[in-house]
Amino acid sequence: MTFFLLLAWIGLVYYLQGGPGAAVEGVIFIILLFGCVLLHEFGHALAAKRYGIPTPDITLLPIGGVARLQRIPDKPRQELVVALAGPAVNVVIAFLLFLWLGRAASLEELTRLESPQLNMAAKLMAVNVWLVLFNLIPAFPMDGGRVLRALLAMRMNYAQATQIAASIGQGIAFLFGFLGLFFNPLLIFIALFIYLGASQEAALAQMRDVARGLPVSAAMVTEFKALPPSATLNDAIDLLLRTSQHEFPVVDATGRVHGILTRDALLAALRQNGLDTPVREALQGQGELPLVSWRAPFDEAFQEMQACGCPALPVVDDYGRLVGLITPENVGELMMVQSALKKNERLAWRPANG
């Protein structure tokens, strides 16, 4: 809905400046602009697909777009290609418009994109130039931050490269925020966006560094309550109130996992059904739940959790029986424990119960 609100606002601004014709032209321009952003994100997605990395979705935001890759490319050269693929699309679009117009974008077109008097094709060429320049700022979550990390990772380990790139990004965010106080308040919003993106990227890199070499059994939760498929919502409420758990695995007598009942799903089922409703009805529509072996590397389990967006990831033994859970809370606790250890210490391996 916010996209349509943006179109309505743009239409109103152009209408006040130039009447109905300008309003229609302004709305068409914004739609074409977001079309260029979408093609930019498809550039990332197609480059990632070349390396076997799927893209579950693309989200358009007021200041750009985000192609959510299922995982980060394994090699720095691959990340470099994926990062540059998006701006390369905008370079191609700008070049094609340059051939169409027979000239480059003028300084006026680069600085007065909101003016209804400027030629639409010229403004579209100019905006693609801005997209290239903006995205190549060496700060996360822009493509330039990933390009910088990829270049640094060719000479040092991934965690160090990310920390350096994130620090540079946070420095740029402070600079943008300072300039925004005196010139354009929009720079403050962009600064916040950059700072949070850089912090998140640094945290993910730290998690990958901590998880490297650890088996799932070293970090999984083994003390938890489970529900049988025949349990009712009333039984689930009892566990919710008596324990600190928010996610309850539904497990049959053989130890097979049927799903994860979350607190939100439980409350939603309560609003629609009675207390005597079986919990298996609350699991309908969740789709197939991914399982991870207790022998698997923890970083693979972490990537699987990110990819599926699961509230908890069931850990099974060699016979497919539930032996543990990976939750966002214990992932965060693992990071805190590992960061508290001395520089060369690693968390000890723990066997699964039973």
PDB file of N, CA, C and O in Angstrom, residues 32 132 204 212 354:
ATOM      1  N   LEU A  32       8.548   3.929 -13.889  1.00  0.00           N
ATOM      2  CA  LEU A  32       9.726   3.535 -14.670  1.00  0.00           C
ATOM      3  C   LEU A  32      10.976   3.510 -13.795  1.00  0.00           C
ATOM      4  O   LEU A  32      11.845   2.638 -13.960  1.00  0.00           O
ATOM      5  N   VAL A 132      23.780   4.241  -9.979  1.00  0.00           N
ATOM      6  CA  VAL A 132      25.132   3.661 -10.021  1.00  0.00           C
ATOM      7  C   VAL A 132      26.014   4.311  -8.966  1.00  0.00           C
ATOM      8  O   VAL A 132      26.679   3.621  -8.176  1.00  0.00           O
ATOM      9  N   LEU A 204      26.422 -10.518  11.325  1.00  0.00           N
ATOM     10  CA  LEU A 204      26.306 -11.768  10.571  1.00  0.00           C
ATOM     11  C   LEU A 204      27.680 -12.370  10.295  1.00  0.00           C
ATOM     12  O   LEU A 204      27.872 -13.587  10.381  1.00  0.00           O
ATOM     13  N   ARG A 212      32.019 -21.256  12.489  1.00  0.00           N
ATOM     14  CA  ARG A 212      32.896 -22.053  11.639  1.00  0.00           C
ATOM     15  C   ARG A 212      33.598 -23.135  12.461  1.00  0.00           C
ATOM     16  O   ARG A 212      34.257 -22.850  13.456  1.00  0.00           O
ATOM     17  N   GLY A 354      21.857 -38.698  24.943  1.00  0.00           N
ATOM     18  CA  GLY A 354      21.373 -40.003  24.469  1.00  0.00           C
ATOM     19  C   GLY A 354      22.098 -40.457  23.238  1.00  0.00           C
ATOM     20  O   GLY A 354      21.707 -41.484  22.657  1.00  0.00           O
TER      21      GLY A 354
END
